[in-house]
Each structure stands twice: as structure tokens, then as C-alpha cells.
PDB file of C-alpha atoms in Angstrom:
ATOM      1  CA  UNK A   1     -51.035  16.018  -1.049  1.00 80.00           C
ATOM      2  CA  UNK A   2     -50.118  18.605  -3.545  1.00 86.00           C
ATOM      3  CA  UNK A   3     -49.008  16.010  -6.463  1.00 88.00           C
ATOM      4  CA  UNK A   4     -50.541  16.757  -9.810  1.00 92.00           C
ATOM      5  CA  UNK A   5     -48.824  15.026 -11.982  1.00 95.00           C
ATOM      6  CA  UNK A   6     -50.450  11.528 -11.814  1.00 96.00           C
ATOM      7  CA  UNK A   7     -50.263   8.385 -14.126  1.00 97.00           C
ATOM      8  CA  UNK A   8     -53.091   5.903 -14.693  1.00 97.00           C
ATOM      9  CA  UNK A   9     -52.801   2.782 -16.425  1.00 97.00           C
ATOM     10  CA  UNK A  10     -55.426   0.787 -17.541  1.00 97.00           C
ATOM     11  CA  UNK A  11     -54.336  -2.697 -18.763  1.00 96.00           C
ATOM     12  CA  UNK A  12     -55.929  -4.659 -21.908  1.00 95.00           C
ATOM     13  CA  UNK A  13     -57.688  -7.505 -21.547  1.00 93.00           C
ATOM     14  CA  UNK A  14     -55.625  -9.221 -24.662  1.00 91.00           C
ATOM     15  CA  UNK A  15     -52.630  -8.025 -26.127  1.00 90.00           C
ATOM     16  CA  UNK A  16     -52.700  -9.132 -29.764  1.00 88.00           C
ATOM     17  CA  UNK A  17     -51.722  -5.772 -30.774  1.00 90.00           C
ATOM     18  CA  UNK A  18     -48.732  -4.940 -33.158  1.00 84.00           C
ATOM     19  CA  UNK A  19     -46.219  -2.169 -32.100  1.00 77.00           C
ATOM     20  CA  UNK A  20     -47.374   0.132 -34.944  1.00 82.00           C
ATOM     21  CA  UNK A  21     -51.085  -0.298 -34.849  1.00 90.00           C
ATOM     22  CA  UNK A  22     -51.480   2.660 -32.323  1.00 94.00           C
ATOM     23  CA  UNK A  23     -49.767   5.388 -34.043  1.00 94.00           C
ATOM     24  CA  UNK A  24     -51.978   5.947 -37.412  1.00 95.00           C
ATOM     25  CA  UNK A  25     -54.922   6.083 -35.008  1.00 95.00           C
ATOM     26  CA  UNK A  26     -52.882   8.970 -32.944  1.00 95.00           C
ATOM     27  CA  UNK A  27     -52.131  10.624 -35.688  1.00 96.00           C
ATOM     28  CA  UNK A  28     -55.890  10.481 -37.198  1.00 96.00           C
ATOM     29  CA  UNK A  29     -56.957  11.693 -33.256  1.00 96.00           C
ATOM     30  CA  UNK A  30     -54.981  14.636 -33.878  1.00 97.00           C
ATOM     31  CA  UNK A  31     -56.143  15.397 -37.483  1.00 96.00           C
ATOM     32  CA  UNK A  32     -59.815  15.098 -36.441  1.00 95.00           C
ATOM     33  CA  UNK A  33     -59.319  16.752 -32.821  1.00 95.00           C
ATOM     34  CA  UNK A  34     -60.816  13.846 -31.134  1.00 95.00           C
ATOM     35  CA  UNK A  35     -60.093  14.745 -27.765  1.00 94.00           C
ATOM     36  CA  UNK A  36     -61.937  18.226 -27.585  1.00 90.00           C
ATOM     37  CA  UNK A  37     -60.325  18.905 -24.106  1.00 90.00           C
ATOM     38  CA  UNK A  38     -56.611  18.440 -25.156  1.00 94.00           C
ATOM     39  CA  UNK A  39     -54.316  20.221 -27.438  1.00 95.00           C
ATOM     40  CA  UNK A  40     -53.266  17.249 -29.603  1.00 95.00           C
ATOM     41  CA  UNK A  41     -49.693  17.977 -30.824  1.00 96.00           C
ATOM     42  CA  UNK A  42     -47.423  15.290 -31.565  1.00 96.00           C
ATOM     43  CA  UNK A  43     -47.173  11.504 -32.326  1.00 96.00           C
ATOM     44  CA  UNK A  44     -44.378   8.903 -31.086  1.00 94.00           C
ATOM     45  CA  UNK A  45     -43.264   5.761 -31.413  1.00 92.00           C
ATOM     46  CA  UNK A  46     -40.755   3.487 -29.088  1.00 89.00           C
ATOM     47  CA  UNK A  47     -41.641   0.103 -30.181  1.00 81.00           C
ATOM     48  CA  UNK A  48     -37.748   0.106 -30.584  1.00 82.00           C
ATOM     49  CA  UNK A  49     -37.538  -0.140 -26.649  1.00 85.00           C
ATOM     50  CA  UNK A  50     -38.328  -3.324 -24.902  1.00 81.00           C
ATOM     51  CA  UNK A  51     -40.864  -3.086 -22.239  1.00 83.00           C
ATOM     52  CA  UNK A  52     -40.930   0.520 -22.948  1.00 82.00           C
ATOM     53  CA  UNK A  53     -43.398   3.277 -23.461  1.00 87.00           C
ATOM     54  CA  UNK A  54     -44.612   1.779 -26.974  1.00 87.00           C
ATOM     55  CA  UNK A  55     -46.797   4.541 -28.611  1.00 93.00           C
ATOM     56  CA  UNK A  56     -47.207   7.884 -27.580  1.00 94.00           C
ATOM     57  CA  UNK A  57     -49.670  10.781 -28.389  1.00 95.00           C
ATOM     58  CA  UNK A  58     -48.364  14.367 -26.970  1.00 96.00           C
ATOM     59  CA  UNK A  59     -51.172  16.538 -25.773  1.00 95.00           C
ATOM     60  CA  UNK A  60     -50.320  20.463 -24.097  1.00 96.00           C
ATOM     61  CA  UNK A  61     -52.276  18.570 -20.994  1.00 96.00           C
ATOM     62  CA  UNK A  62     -50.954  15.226 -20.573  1.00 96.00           C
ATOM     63  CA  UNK A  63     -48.873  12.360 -22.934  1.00 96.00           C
ATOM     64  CA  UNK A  64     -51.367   8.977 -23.834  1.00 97.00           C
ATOM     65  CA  UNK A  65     -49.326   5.758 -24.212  1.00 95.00           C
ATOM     66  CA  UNK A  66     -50.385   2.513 -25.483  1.00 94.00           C
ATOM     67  CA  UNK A  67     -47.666   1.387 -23.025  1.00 92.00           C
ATOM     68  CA  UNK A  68     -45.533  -1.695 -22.790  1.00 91.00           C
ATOM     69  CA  UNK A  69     -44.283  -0.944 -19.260  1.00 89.00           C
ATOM     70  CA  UNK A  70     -43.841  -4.318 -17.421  1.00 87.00           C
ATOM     71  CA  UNK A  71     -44.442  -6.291 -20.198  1.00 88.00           C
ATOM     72  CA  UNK A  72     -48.249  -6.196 -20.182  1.00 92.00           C
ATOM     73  CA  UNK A  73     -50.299  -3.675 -22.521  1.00 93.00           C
ATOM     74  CA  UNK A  74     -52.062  -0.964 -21.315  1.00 95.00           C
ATOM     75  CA  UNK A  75     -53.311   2.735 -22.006  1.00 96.00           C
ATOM     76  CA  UNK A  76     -51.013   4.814 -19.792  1.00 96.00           C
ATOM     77  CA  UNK A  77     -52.414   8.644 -19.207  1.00 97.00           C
ATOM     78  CA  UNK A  78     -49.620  10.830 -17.659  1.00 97.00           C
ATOM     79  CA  UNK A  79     -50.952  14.395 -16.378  1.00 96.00           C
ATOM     80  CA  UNK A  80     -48.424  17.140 -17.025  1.00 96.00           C
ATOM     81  CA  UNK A  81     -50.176  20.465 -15.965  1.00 94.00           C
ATOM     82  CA  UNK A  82     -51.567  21.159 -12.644  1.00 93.00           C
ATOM     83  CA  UNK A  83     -55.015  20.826 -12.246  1.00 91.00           C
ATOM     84  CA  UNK A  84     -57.313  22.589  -8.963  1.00 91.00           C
ATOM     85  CA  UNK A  85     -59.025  20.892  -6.263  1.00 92.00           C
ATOM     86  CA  UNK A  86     -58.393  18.454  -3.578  1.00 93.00           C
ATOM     87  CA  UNK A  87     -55.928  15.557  -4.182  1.00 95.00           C
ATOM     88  CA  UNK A  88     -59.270  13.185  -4.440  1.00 94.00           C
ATOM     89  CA  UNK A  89     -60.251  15.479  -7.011  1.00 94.00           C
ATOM     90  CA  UNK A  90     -57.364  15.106  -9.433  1.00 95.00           C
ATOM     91  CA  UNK A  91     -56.849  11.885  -9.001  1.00 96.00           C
ATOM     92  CA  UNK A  92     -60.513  11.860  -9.991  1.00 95.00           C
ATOM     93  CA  UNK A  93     -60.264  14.138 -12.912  1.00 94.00           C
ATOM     94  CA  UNK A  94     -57.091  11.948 -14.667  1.00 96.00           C
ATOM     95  CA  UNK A  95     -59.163   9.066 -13.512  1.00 96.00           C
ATOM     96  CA  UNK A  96     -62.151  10.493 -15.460  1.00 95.00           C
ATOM     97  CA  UNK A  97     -59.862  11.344 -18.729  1.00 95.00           C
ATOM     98  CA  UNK A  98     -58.159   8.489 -18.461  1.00 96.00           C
ATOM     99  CA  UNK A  99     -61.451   6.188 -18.715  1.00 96.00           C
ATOM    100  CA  UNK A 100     -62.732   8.930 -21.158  1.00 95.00           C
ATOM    101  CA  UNK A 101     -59.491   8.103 -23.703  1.00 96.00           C
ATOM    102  CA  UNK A 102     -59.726   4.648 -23.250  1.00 96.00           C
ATOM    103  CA  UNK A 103     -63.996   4.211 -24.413  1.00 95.00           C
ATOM    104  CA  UNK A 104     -63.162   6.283 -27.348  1.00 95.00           C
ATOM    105  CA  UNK A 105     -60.127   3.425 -28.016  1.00 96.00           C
ATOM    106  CA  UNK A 106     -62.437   0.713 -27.500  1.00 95.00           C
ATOM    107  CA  UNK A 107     -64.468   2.397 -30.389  1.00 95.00           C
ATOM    108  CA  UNK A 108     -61.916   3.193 -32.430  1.00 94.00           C
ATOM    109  CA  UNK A 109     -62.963   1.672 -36.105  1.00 94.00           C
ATOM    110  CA  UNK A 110     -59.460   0.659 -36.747  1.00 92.00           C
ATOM    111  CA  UNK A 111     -59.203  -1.518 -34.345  1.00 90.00           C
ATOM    112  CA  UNK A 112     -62.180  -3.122 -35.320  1.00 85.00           C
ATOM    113  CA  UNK A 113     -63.740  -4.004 -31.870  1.00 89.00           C
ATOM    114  CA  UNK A 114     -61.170  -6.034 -30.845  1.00 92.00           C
ATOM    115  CA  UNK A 115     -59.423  -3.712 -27.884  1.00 95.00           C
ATOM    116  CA  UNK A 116     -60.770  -3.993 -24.631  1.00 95.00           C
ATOM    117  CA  UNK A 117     -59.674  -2.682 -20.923  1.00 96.00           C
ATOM    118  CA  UNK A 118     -59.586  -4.179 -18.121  1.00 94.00           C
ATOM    119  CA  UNK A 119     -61.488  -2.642 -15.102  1.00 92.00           C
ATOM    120  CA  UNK A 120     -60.659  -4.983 -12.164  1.00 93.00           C
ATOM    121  CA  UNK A 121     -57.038  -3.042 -11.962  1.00 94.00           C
ATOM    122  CA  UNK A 122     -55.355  -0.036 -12.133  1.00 95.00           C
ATOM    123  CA  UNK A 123     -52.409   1.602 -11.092  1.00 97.00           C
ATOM    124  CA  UNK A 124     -51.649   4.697 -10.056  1.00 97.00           C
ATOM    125  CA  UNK A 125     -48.486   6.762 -10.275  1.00 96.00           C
ATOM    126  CA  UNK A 126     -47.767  10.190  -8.542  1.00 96.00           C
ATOM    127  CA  UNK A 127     -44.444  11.187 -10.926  1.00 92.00           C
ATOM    128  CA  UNK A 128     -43.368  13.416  -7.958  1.00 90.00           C
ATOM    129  CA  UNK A 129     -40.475  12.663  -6.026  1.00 88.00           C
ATOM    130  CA  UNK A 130     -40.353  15.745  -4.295  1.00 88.00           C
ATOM    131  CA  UNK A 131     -43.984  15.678  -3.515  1.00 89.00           C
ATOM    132  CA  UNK A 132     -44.764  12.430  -3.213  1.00 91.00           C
ATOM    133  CA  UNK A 133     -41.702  10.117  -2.444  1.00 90.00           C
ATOM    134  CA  UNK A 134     -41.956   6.594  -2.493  1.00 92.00           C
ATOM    135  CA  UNK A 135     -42.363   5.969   1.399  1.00 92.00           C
ATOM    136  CA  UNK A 136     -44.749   4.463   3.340  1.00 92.00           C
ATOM    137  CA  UNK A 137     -45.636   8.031   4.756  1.00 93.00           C
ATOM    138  CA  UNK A 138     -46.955   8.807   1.300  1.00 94.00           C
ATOM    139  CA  UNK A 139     -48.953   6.102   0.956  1.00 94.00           C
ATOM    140  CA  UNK A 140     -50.629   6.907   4.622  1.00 94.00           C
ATOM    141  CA  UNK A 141     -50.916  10.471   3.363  1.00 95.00           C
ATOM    142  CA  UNK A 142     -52.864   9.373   0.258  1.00 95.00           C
ATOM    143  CA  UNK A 143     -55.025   6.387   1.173  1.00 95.00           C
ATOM    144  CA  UNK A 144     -57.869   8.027   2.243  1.00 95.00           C
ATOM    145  CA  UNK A 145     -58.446   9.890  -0.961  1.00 95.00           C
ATOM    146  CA  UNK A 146     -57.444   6.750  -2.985  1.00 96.00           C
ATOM    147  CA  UNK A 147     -60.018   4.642  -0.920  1.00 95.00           C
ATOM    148  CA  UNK A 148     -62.952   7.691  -1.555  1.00 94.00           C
ATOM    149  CA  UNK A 149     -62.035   7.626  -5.207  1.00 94.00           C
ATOM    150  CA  UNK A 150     -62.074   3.590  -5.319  1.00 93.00           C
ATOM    151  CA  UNK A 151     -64.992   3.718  -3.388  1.00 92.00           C
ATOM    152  CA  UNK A 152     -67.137   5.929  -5.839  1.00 90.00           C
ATOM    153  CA  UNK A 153     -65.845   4.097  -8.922  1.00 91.00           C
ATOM    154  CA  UNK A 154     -66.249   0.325  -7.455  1.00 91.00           C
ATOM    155  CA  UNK A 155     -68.189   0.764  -4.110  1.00 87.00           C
ATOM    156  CA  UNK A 156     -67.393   1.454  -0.856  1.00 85.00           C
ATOM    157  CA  UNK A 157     -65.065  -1.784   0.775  1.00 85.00           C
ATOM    158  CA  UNK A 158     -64.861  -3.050  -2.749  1.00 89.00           C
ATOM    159  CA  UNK A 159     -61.813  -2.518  -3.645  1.00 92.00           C
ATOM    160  CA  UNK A 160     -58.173  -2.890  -1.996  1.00 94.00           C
ATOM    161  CA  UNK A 161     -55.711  -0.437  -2.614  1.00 95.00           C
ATOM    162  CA  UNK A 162     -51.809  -1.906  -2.357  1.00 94.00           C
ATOM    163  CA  UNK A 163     -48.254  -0.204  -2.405  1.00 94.00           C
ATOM    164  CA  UNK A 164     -46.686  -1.594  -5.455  1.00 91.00           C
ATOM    165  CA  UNK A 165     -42.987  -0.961  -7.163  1.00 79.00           C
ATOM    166  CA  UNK A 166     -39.373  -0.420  -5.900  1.00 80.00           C
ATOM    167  CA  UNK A 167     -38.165   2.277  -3.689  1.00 79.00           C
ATOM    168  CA  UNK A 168     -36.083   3.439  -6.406  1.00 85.00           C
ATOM    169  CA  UNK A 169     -39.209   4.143  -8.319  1.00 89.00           C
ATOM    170  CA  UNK A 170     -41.332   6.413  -8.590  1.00 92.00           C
ATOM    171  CA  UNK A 171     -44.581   6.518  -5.863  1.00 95.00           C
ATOM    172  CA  UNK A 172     -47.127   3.098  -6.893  1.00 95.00           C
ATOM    173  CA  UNK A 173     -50.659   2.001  -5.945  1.00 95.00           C
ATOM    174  CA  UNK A 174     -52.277  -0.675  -7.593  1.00 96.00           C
ATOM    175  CA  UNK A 175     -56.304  -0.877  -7.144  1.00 95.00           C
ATOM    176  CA  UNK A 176     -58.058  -4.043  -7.419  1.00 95.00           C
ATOM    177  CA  UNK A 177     -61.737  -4.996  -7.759  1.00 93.00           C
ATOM    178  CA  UNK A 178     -63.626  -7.783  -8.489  1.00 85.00           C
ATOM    179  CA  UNK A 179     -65.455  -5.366 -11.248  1.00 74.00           C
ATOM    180  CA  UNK A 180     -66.626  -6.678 -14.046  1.00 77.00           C
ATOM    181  CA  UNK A 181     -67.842  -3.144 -15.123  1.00 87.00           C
ATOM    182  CA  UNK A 182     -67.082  -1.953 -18.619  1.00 90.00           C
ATOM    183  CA  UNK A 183     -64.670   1.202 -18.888  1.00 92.00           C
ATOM    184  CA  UNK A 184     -68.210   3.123 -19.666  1.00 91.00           C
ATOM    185  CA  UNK A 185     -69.768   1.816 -16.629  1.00 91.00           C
ATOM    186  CA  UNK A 186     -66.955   3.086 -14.353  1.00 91.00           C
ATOM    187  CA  UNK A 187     -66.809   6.847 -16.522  1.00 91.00           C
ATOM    188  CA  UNK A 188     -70.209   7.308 -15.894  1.00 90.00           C
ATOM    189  CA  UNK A 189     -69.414   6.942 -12.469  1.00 88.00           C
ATOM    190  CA  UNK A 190     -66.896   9.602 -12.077  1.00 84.00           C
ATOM    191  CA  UNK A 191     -68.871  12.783 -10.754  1.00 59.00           C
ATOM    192  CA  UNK A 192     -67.864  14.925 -13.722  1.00 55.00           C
ATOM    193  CA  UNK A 193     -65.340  17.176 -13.303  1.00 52.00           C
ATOM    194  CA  UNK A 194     -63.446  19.287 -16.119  1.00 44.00           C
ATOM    195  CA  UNK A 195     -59.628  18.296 -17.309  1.00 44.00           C
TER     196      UNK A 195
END
């Protein structure tokens, strides 16, 4: 699979989160260069749409969105330049940013402790419909790697790996675990690879 340009969402445990609260931390990110291995460069905000991307941080490598998508809360990481290796390996590297983004939010003094993610589910995009259409053939072509990744972050057979979405849509997985790892747990899982 050639796809690079990969989503992962990570959902919150409890959404009691304002539309605004994200963006004066985004903007702070990029005025302290928080993420040393992204070119922080811009700051959004779509609370205006429902259900929609809710706040977005623009980096050179990939856009960050405290997203609203499908009604439920969750930090969104969307790859937009290639990265090398094996599919298993990107999916591995925007896994490991991904999980990387989202302990720094839990931290994050502004919101005072009380954001927390989820580890028992993610979902996976591949925002490639030339690459990766939404078929069953795709999903064939990638479970392997999904199931090697899953199996380093949760262990092996712990985790089950389902086609989610409409055909319409853009390629889904959702992977679920009975984890009760924290996001730190499952980073320092991730063999580390550079972003």
C-alpha cells in the first residue's frame, strides 16, 4: 500500500469542552514551538460547522484537529507529506505523532488536567481514493499491517480491527481493545521512528 496520507483519531474520554477552548492553546503551541518536529503555521477555527472539524492547528507536516466529526470529540492528526518505509511503518509513525500530540494535550496547563483520551479505540483513515479506495480489496490489502501495528501497541490477538464508514467515504478502520493503557503507555510502545 503506497497511501501516506493517513488520519488518526483518538476520541476523549469526556467532552465538556467549549468550541473555543482549543484555539488559544494552538496558537500558544505555535508561539512556543511545542511540537519540535512540525513547522507550526497557522490556527483555525470551525466551531461554526456542526459536527465539523472544530479546531484546527496547520503544521508544513500534517493539520491537528480537536475534531467534532460524528458528533463525538476527539484529536484528529491528518498526515499531509509522504513519509518512507513500509505501509506498517507510516501508519506507525502518524500513530506515534499522533499519541505524541495528544500526551502533550493531556498536559496542557490550560486545560487544567481535565482532557483525557481514550485508548480502547481508534480509527484510521487512508485520505486516498486513488490509492486506497474504499473496497473490501483495500481493507484485505491493509490488514496485515494494521493487525502488526495493533499488535505492537495492544498485543498480539488483542485487538480487532473492523471496516467502518460509507462507500462514499473515504477508506475506514476502527481498532478496538479492551486497553486500559494511558496514551503514554501506548507511545512508549511505538518502536520510535522519526515524523
Amino acid at each position: 500500500m503506497e497511501a501516506f496520507k493517513i488520519s488518526i483519531k483518538l476520541f476523549v474520554a469526556k467532552d465538556d469542552f467549549g468550541h473555543a477552548e482549543f484555539v488559544p492553546v494552538f496558537h500558544r503551541w505555535i508561539q512556543e514551538h511545542v511540537l519540535d518536529d512540525h513547522l507550526l503555521i497557522d490556527v483555525a477555527d470551525y466551531a461554526h460547522v456542526p459536527a465539523g472539524p472544530g479546531s484546527l492547528l496547520v503544521t508544513q507536516e500534517a493539520n491537528l484537529y480537536m475534531d467534532r466529526g460524528g458528533e463525538r470529540l476527539g484529536l484528529l492528526y491528518f498526515r499531509k507529506t509522504p513519509i518512507s518505509g513500509s505501509f506498517a511503518d507510516r501508519v506507525k509513525q502518524v500513530l506515534a505523532a499522533t499519541l505524541k500530540v495528544a500526551s502533550i494535550l493531556e498536559l496542557e496547563p490550560a486545560l487544567a488536567g481535565r482532557l483525557k483520551f481514550r485508548t480502547d479505540e481508534i480509527s484510521i483513515r487512508l485520505n486516498d481514493r486513488l490509492l486506497a479506495p474504499n473496497t473490501p480489496e483495500t481493507f484485505t490489502a491493509v490488514l496485515p499491517d494494521l493487525h502488526k501495528v495493533a499488535g505492537e501497541l495492544f498485543g498480539a490477538g488483542k485487538a480487532t480491527i473492523t471496516k467502518a464508514g460509507q462507500n462514499r467515504e473515504v477508506f475506514e478502520v476502527k481498532v478496538s481493545a479492551a486497553s486500559t493503557s494511558s496514551v503514554a503507555e501506548l507511545l512508549s510502545k511505538i518502536s520510535p521512528l522519526s515524523v
